[in-house]
Coordinates of C-alpha atoms and ligand atoms in Angstrom, one line a residue:
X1 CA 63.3 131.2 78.1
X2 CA 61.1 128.7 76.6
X3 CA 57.0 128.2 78.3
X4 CA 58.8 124.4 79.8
X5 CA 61.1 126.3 81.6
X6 CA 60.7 125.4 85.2
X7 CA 62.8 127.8 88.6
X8 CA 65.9 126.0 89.6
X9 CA 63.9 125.0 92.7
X10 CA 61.4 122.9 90.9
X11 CA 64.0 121.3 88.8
X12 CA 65.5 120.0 92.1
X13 CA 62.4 119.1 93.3
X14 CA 61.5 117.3 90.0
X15 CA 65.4 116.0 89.9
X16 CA 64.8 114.1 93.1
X17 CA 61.4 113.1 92.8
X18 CA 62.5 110.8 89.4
X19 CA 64.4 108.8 91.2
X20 CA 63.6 105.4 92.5
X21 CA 65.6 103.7 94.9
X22 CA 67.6 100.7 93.6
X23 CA 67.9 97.3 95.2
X24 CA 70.0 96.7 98.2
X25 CA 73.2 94.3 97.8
X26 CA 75.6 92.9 100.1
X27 CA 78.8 94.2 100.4
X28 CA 82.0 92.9 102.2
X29 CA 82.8 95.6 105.3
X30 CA 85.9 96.4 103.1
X31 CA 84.0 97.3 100.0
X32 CA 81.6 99.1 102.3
X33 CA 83.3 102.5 102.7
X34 CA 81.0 105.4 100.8
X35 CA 77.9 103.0 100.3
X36 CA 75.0 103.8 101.5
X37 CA 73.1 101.8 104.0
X38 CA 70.0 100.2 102.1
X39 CA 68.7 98.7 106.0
X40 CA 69.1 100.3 109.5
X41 CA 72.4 98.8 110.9
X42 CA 71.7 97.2 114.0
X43 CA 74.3 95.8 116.8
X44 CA 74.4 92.3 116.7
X45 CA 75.6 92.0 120.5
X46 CA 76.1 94.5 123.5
X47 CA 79.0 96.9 122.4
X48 CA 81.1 96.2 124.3
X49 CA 80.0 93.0 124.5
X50 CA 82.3 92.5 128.0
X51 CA 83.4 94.4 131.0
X52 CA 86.8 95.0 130.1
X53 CA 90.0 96.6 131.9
X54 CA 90.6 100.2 130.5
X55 CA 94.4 99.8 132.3
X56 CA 97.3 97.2 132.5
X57 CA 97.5 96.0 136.0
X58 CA 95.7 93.7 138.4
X59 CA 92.0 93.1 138.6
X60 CA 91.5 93.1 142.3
X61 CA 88.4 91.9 144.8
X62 CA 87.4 93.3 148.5
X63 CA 90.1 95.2 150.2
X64 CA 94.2 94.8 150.0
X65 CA 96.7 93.7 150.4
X66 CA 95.6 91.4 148.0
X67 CA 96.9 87.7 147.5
X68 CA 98.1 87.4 143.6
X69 CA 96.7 84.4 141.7
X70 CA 98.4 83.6 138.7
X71 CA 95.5 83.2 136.0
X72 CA 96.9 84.9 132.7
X73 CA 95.5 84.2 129.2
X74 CA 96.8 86.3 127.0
X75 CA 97.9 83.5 124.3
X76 CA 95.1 83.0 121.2
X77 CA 93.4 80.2 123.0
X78 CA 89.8 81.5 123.0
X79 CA 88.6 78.4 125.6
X80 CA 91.6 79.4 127.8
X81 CA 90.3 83.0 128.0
X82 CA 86.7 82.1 128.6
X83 CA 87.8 80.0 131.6
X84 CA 89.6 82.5 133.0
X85 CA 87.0 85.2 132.4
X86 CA 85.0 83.0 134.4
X87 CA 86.6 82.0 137.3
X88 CA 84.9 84.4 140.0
X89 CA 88.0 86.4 141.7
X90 CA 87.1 86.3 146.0
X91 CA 87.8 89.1 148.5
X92 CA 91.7 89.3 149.1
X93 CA 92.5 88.2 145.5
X94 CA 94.0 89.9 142.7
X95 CA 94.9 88.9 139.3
X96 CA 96.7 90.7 136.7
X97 CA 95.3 91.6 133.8
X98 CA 96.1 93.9 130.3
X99 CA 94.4 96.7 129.0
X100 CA 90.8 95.3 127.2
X101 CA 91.0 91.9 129.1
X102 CA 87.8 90.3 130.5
X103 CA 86.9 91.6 133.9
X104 CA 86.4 88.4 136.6
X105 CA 83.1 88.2 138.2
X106 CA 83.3 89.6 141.6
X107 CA 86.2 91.9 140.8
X108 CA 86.0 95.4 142.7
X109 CA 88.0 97.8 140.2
X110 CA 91.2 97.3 138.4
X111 CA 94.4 98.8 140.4
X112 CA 96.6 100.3 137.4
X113 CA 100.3 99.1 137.6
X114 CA 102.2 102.3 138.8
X115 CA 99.9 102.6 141.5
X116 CA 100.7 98.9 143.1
X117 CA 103.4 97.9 144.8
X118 CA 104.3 94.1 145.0
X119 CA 105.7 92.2 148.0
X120 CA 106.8 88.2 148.3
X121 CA 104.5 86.4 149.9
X122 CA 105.1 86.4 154.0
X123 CA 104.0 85.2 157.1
X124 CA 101.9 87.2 159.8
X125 CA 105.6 88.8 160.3
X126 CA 106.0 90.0 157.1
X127 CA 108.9 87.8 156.4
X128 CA 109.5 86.4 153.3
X129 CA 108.3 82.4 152.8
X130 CA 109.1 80.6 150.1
X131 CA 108.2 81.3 146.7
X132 CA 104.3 81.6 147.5
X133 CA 101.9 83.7 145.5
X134 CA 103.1 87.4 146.0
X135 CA 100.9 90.2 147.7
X136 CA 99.6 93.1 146.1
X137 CA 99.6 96.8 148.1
X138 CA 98.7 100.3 146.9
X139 CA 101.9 102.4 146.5
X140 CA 102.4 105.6 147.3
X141 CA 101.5 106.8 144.1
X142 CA 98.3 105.1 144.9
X143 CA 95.1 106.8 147.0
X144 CA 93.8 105.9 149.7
X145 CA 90.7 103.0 149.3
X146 CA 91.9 102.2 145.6
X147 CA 90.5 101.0 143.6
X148 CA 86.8 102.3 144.3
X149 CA 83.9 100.4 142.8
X150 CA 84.3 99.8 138.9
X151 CA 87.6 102.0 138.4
X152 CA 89.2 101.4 135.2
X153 CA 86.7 99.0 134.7
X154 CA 84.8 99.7 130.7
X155 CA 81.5 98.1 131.3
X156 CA 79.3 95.8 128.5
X157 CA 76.7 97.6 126.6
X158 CA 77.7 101.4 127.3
X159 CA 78.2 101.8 123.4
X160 CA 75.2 100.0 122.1
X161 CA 72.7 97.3 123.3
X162 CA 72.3 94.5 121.5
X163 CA 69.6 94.6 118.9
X164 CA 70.0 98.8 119.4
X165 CA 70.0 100.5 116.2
X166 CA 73.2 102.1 115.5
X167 CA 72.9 103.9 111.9
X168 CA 70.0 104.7 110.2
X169 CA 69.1 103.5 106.8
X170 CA 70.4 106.1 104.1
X171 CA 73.3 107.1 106.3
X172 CA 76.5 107.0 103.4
X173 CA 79.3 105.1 105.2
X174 CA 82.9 106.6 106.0
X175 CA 85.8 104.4 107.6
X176 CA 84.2 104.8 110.8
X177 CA 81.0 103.7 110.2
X178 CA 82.4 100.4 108.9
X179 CA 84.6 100.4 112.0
X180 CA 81.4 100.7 114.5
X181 CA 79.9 97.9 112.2
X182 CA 82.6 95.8 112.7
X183 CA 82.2 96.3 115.9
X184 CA 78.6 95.8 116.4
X185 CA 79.9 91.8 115.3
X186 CA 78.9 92.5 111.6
X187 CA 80.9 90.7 108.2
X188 CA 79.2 92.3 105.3
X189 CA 76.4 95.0 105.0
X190 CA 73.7 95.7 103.5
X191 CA 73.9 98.7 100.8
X192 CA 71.8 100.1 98.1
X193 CA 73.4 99.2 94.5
X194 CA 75.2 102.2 92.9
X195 CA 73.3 103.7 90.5
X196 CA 74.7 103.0 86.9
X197 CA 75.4 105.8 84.6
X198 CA 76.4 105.7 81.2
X199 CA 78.0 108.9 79.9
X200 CA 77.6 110.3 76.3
X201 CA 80.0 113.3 75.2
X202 CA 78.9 115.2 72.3
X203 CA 80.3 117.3 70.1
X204 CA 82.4 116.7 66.8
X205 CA 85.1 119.4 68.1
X206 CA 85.9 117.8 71.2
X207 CA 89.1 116.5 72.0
X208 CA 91.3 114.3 74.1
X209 CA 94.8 115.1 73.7
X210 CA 97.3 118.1 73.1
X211 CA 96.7 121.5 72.3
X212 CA 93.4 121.6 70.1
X213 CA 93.4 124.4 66.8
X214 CA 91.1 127.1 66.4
X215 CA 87.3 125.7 66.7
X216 CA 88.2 122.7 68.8
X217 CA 88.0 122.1 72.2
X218 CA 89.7 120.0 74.7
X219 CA 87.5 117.5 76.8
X220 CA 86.3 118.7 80.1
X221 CA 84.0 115.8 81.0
X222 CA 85.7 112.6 80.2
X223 CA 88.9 112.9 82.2
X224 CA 86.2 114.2 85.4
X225 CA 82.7 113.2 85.3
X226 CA 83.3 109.6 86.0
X227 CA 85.0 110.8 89.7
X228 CA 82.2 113.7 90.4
X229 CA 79.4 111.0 89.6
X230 CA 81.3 109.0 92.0
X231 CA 81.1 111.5 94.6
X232 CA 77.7 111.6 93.8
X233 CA 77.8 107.6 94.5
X234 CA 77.2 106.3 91.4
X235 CA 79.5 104.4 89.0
X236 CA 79.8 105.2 85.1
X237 CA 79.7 101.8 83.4
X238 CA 79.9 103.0 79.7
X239 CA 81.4 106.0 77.8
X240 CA 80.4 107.0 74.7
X241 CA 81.8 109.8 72.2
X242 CA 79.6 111.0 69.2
X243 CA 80.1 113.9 66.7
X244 CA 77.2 116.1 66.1
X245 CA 75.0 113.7 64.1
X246 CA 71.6 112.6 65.0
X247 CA 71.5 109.2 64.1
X248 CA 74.7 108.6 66.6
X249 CA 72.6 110.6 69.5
X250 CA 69.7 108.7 68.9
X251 CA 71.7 105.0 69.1
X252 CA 72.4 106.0 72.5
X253 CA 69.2 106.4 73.6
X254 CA 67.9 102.9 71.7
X255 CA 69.1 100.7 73.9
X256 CA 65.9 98.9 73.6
X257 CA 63.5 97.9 70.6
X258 CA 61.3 100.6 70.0
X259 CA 58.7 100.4 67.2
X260 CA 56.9 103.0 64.9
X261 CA 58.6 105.6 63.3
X262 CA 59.1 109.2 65.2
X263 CA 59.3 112.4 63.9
X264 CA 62.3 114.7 65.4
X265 CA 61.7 118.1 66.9
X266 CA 63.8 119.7 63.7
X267 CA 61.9 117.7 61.2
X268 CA 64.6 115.1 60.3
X269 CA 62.7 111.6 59.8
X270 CA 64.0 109.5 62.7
X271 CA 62.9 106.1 62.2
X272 CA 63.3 103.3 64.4
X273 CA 62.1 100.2 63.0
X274 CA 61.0 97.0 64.5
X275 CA 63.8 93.6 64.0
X276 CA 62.2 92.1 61.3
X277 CA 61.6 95.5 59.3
X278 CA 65.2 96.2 59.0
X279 CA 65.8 97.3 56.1
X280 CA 69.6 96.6 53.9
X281 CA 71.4 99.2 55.4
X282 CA 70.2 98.9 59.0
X283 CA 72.9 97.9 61.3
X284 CA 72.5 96.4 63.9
X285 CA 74.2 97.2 67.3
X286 CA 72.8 96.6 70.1
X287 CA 71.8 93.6 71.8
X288 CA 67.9 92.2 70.3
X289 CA 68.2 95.8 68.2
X290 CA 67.6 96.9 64.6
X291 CA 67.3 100.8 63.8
X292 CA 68.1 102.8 61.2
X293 CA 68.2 106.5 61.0
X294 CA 69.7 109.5 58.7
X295 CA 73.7 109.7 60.0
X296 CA 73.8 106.5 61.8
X297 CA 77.2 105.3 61.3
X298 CA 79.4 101.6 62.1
X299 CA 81.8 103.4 65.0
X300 CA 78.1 105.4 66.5
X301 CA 76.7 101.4 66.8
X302 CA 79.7 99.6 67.7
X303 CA 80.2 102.2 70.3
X304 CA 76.6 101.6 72.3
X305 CA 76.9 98.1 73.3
X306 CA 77.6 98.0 77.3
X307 CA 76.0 96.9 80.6
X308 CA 72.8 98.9 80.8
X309 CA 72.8 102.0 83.0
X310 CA 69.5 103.5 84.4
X311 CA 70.7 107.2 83.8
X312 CA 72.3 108.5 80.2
X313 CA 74.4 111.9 81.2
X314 CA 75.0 113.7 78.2
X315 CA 77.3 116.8 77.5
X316 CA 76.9 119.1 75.0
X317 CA 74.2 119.3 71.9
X318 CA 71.4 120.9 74.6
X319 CA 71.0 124.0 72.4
X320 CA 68.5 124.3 69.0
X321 CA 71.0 125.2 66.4
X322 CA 71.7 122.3 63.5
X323 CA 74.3 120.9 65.4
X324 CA 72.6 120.2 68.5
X325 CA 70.6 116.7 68.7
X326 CA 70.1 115.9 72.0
X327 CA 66.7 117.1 72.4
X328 CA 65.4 116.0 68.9
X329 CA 66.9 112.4 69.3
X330 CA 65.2 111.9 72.9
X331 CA 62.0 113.3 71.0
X332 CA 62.6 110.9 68.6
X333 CA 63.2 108.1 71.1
X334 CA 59.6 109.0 73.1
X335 CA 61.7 110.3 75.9
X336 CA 59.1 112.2 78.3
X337 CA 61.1 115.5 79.4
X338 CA 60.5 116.1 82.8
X339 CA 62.9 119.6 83.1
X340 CA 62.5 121.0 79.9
X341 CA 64.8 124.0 80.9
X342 CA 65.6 125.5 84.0
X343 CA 65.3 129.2 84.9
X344 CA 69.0 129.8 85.7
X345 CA 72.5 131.0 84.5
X346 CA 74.3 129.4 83.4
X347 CA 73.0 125.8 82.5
X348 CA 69.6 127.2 81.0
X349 CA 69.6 124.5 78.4
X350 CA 69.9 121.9 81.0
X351 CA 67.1 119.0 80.5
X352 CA 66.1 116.1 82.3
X353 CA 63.9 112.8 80.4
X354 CA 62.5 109.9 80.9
X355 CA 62.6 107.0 78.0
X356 CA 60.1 104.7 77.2
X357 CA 61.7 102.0 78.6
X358 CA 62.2 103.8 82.2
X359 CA 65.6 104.8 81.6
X360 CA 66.4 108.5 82.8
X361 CA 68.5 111.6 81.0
X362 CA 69.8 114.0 81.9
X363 CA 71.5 116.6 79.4
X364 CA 74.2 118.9 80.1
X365 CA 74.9 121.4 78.6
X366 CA 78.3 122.0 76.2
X367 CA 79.5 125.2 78.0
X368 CA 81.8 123.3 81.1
X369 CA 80.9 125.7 83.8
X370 CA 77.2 125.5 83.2
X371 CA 77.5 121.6 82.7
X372 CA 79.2 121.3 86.1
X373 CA 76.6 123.5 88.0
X374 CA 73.8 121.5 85.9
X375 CA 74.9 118.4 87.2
X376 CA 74.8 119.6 90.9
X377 CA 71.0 120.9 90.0
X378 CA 70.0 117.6 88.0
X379 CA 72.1 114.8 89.0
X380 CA 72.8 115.2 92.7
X381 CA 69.1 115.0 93.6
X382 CA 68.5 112.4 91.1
X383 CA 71.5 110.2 92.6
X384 CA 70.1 110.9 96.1
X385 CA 66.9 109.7 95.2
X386 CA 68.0 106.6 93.8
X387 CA 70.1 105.8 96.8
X388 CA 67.4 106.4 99.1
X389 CA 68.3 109.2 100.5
X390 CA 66.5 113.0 100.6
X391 CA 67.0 116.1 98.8
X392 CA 70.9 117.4 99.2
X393 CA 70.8 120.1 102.2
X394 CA 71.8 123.7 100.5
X395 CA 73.9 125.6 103.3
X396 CA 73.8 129.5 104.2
X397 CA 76.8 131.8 104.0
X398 CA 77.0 135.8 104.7
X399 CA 78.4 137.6 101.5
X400 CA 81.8 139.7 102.4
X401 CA 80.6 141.5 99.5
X402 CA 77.1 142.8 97.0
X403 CA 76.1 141.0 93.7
X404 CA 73.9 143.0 91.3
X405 CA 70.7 142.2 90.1
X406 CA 70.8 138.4 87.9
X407 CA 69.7 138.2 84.3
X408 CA 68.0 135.1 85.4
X409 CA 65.7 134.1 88.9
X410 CA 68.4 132.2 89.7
X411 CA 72.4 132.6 89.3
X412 CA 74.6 130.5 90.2
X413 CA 78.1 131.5 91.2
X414 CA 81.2 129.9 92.6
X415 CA 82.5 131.4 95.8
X416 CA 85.5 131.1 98.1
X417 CA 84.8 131.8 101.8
X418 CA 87.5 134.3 103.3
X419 CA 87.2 135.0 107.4
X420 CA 84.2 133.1 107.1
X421 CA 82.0 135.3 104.9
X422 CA 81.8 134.4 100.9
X423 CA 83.8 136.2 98.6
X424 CA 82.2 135.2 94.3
X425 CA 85.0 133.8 92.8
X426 CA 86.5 135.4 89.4
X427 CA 86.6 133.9 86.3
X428 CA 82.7 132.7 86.3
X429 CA 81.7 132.8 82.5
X430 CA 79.8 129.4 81.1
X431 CA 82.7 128.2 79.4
X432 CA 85.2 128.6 82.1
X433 CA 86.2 126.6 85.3
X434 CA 89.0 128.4 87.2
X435 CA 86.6 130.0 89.3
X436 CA 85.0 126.7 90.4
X437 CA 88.3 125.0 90.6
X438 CA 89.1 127.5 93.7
X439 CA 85.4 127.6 95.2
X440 CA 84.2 126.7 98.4
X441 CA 80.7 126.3 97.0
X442 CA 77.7 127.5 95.1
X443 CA 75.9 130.8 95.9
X444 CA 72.5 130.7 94.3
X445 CA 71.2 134.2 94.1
X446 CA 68.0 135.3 93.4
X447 CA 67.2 137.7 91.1
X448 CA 67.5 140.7 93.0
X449 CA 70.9 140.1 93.7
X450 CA 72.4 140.3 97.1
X451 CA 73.5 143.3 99.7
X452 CA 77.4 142.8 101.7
X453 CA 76.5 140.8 105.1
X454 CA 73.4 139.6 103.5
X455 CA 72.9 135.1 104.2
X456 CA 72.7 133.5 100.8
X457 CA 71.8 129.7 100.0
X458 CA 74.9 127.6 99.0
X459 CA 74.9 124.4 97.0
X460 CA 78.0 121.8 98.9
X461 CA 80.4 120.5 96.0
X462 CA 81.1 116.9 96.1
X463 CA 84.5 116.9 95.9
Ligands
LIG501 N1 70.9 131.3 69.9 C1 71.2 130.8 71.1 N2 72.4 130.3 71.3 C2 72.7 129.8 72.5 C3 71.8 129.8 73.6 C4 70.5 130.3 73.3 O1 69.6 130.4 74.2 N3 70.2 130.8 72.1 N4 72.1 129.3 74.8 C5 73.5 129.3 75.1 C6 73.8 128.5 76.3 S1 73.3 129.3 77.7 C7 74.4 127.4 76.3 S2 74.9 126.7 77.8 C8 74.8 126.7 75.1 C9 74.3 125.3 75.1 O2 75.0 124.6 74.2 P1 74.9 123.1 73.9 O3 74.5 122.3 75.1 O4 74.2 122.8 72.7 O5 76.5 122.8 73.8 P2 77.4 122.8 72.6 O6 76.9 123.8 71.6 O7 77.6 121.5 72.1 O8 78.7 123.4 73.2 C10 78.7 124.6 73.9 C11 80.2 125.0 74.2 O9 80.7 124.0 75.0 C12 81.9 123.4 74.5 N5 82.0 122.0 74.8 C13 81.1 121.0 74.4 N6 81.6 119.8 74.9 C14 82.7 120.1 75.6 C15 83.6 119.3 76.3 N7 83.5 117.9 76.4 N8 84.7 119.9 76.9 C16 84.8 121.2 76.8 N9 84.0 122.0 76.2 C17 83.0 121.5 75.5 C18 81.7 123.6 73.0 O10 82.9 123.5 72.3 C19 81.0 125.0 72.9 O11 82.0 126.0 73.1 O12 74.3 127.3 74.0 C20 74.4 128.7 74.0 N10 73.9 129.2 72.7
MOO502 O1 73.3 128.8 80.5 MO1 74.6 128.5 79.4 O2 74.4 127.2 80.3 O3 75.3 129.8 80.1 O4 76.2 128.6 79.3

């Protein structure tokens, strides 16, 4: 463990505190759905903004039988409806009206249509006259003195007032969020921009398709870091492969003019030189750019160009053997590491910088299991931060069963919860996932281990 090494804890803490929050945007309600809210969401009118009928039947006024007018605007003729929503409704009238129609002024309570009964109009006799308005009774299924006061009757503002605030900033938006915005009488919303991450895997035996021979690996990250940044709410707008070469590792760092020439951590001269020192034999690349360095090749340059993210996740090339140039190239770029190393197994290596030109990185390690559990450490606080929103809660969970004693302060381990209590998943070495695949969540346990029926912190997964 190197003297930079800081406790898991602290690298959260640092993790979260690096972040700045991005601008706000404006988003349509349809492209709203797992933004987060950059501005408290306020209702724009009373919700509901109208007393409306919470039954289909008739909207009646003092006591029955009640005379039956026949105002009805059900039709899309928003003038029609505001007339009769107006027209006040006397004692001894009725007037049928639908579930969610306006309420008349001077209506009593809505009688709901099994409970009326309806009779041709008559004279003091009872007998039939005509083809008069018809008169409106409570049935027998009806009880006595229905309706009372505001039955069936969904009164304005009981949801929100207008100008109440509904959701606070920060909140991340599901489907029905959007749906109470809607409501609240709103077209687009206000959100805080996705962070924008560009992704760099590492690692000359990496690949993409088939079975791989001895000493290669198949890719881990590419075909699922894009969706678990997503989860995390940010958007991966470049993707980058390089082999294990320095030059390459550096290029992706350069994304701006830097000037002077750096020495690496492992000795190798790095030098990136200013436009109008570039030497024959300095490519150029990137946009305004001229570098050179030892192992800089065409497809490392072509490969950098992109929109420009404000986080670099890299995989792989965290460790100090010749092959490994993640920390020398940011070293080389002036990157100022602000997790150096974290106290915890696996994802030890792990590493978090800042570049000159405020850009942040955060390494991964190679080994898949310690890069995933890395990236909840590092990258979910990080992503928080930039959205505006506080540290990611850990849970608590009582262990079905003891861990022994950590090499480490802090280990993290996949579990499954079983009957409610957690249960460590198998299959939890640093290069493997099929314990993670099947996990509820994250244990992290001290040092000391844990005792059966003991609580334990839990990191959430995002997925
Ligand atoms: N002498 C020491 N050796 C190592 C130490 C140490 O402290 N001293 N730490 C070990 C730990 S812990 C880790 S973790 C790794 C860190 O390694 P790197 O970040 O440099 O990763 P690589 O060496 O590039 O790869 C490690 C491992 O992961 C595989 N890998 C890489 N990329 C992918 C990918 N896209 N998909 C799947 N697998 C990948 C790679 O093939 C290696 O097997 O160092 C230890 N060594
Ligand atoms: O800590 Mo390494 O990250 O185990 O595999």
């Amino acid at each position: 463990m190197s003297a930079s090494t800081v406790s898991w804890q602290e690298a959260r803490r640092r993790a979260h505190e690096a972040g700045g929050r991005r601008a706000p945007e404006t988003v349509a309600l349809e492209d709203a759905v797992g933004r987060v809210l950059a501005d408290d969401l306020v209702a724009l009118m009373a919700v509901p903004h109208y007393a409306s009928s919470a039954m289909d039947g008739w909207a009646v006024a003092g006591d029955g039988p009640w005379r039956i007018l026949e105002r009805r605007a059900e039709g899309p003729d928003e003038r029609e409806r505001e007339d009769v929503a107006q027209s006040v409704l006397r004692a001894g009238e009725a007037v049928p009206i639908v579930t969610g129609a306006v309420i008349p002024p001077g209506t009593r309570g809505v009688l709901r249509s099994e409970h009326g009964v309806l009779a041709p109009a008559g004279d003091e006799t009872g007998q039939a006259v005509g083809t008069g308005p018809a008169r409106l009774s409570v049935g027998p299924d009806g009880a006595t003195g229905e309706p009372r006061e505001g039955l069936h009757i969904r009164p304005a503002g009981t949801e929100a007032a207008a100008g109440e605030t509904v959701f606070r900033a920060g909140a991340v938006l599901s489907p029905v969020h959007v749906a109470v915005a809607a409501g609240c009488g709103h077209d687009a919303l206000e959100v805080v921009s996705r962070p924008r991450v560009t992704l760099v895997l590492t690692g000359g035996e990496v690949v993409e398709r088939g079975i791989p021979g001895p000493g290669s690996v198949r890719d881990s990250f590419g075909p699922t870091l894009p969706a678990v940044l997503a989860g995390l709410g940010a958007e991966v707008v470049a993707r980058h492969r390089v082999g294990d070469d320095f030059g390459a590792t550096l290029a992706v760092f350069a994304a701006v003019p830097l000037r002077g020439s750096h020495e690496t951590g492992d000795g190798t001269p790095g030098a990136l030189l200013p436009e109008a020192a570039t030497p024959p034999g300095g490519r150029t690349g990137l946009p305004g750019i001229r570098y050179t360095a030892p192992g800089l090749t065409e497809r490392s340059i072509a490969d950098v160009p992109g929109p420009v993210a404000e986080l670099i996740v890299t995989t792989g090339g965290t460790g100090d053997s010749s092959a490994d140039h993640v920390r020398p190239a940011l070293r080389a770029a002036g990157a100022e590491f602000l997790v150096d190393g974290v106290a915890v197994r696996p994802g030890a290596p792990a590493l978090l910088a800042r570049l000159p030109d405020g850009r942040l990185v955060i390494g991964l390690p190679g080994n898949p299991l310690a890069a995933m559990l890395a990236l909840l450490t590092l990258a979910h606080p990080l992503l928080s931060a930039m959205q505006g929103r506080g540290m990611p809660e850990l849970g608590r969970v009582r262990m079905a069963e003891a861990l022994p004693a950590g090499k480490a302060p802090t280990t993290l381990r996949p579990y499954r919860l079983v009957a409610g209590q957690a249960h460590p998943t198998a299959w939890h070495g640093a290069g493997m996932l099929r314990g993670l695949a099947e996990a509820d969540g994250v244990l992290v346990v001290p040092q000391d281990g844990a005792a059966a029926g003991a609580e334990l912190e839990v990191l959430r997964l995002p997925w």
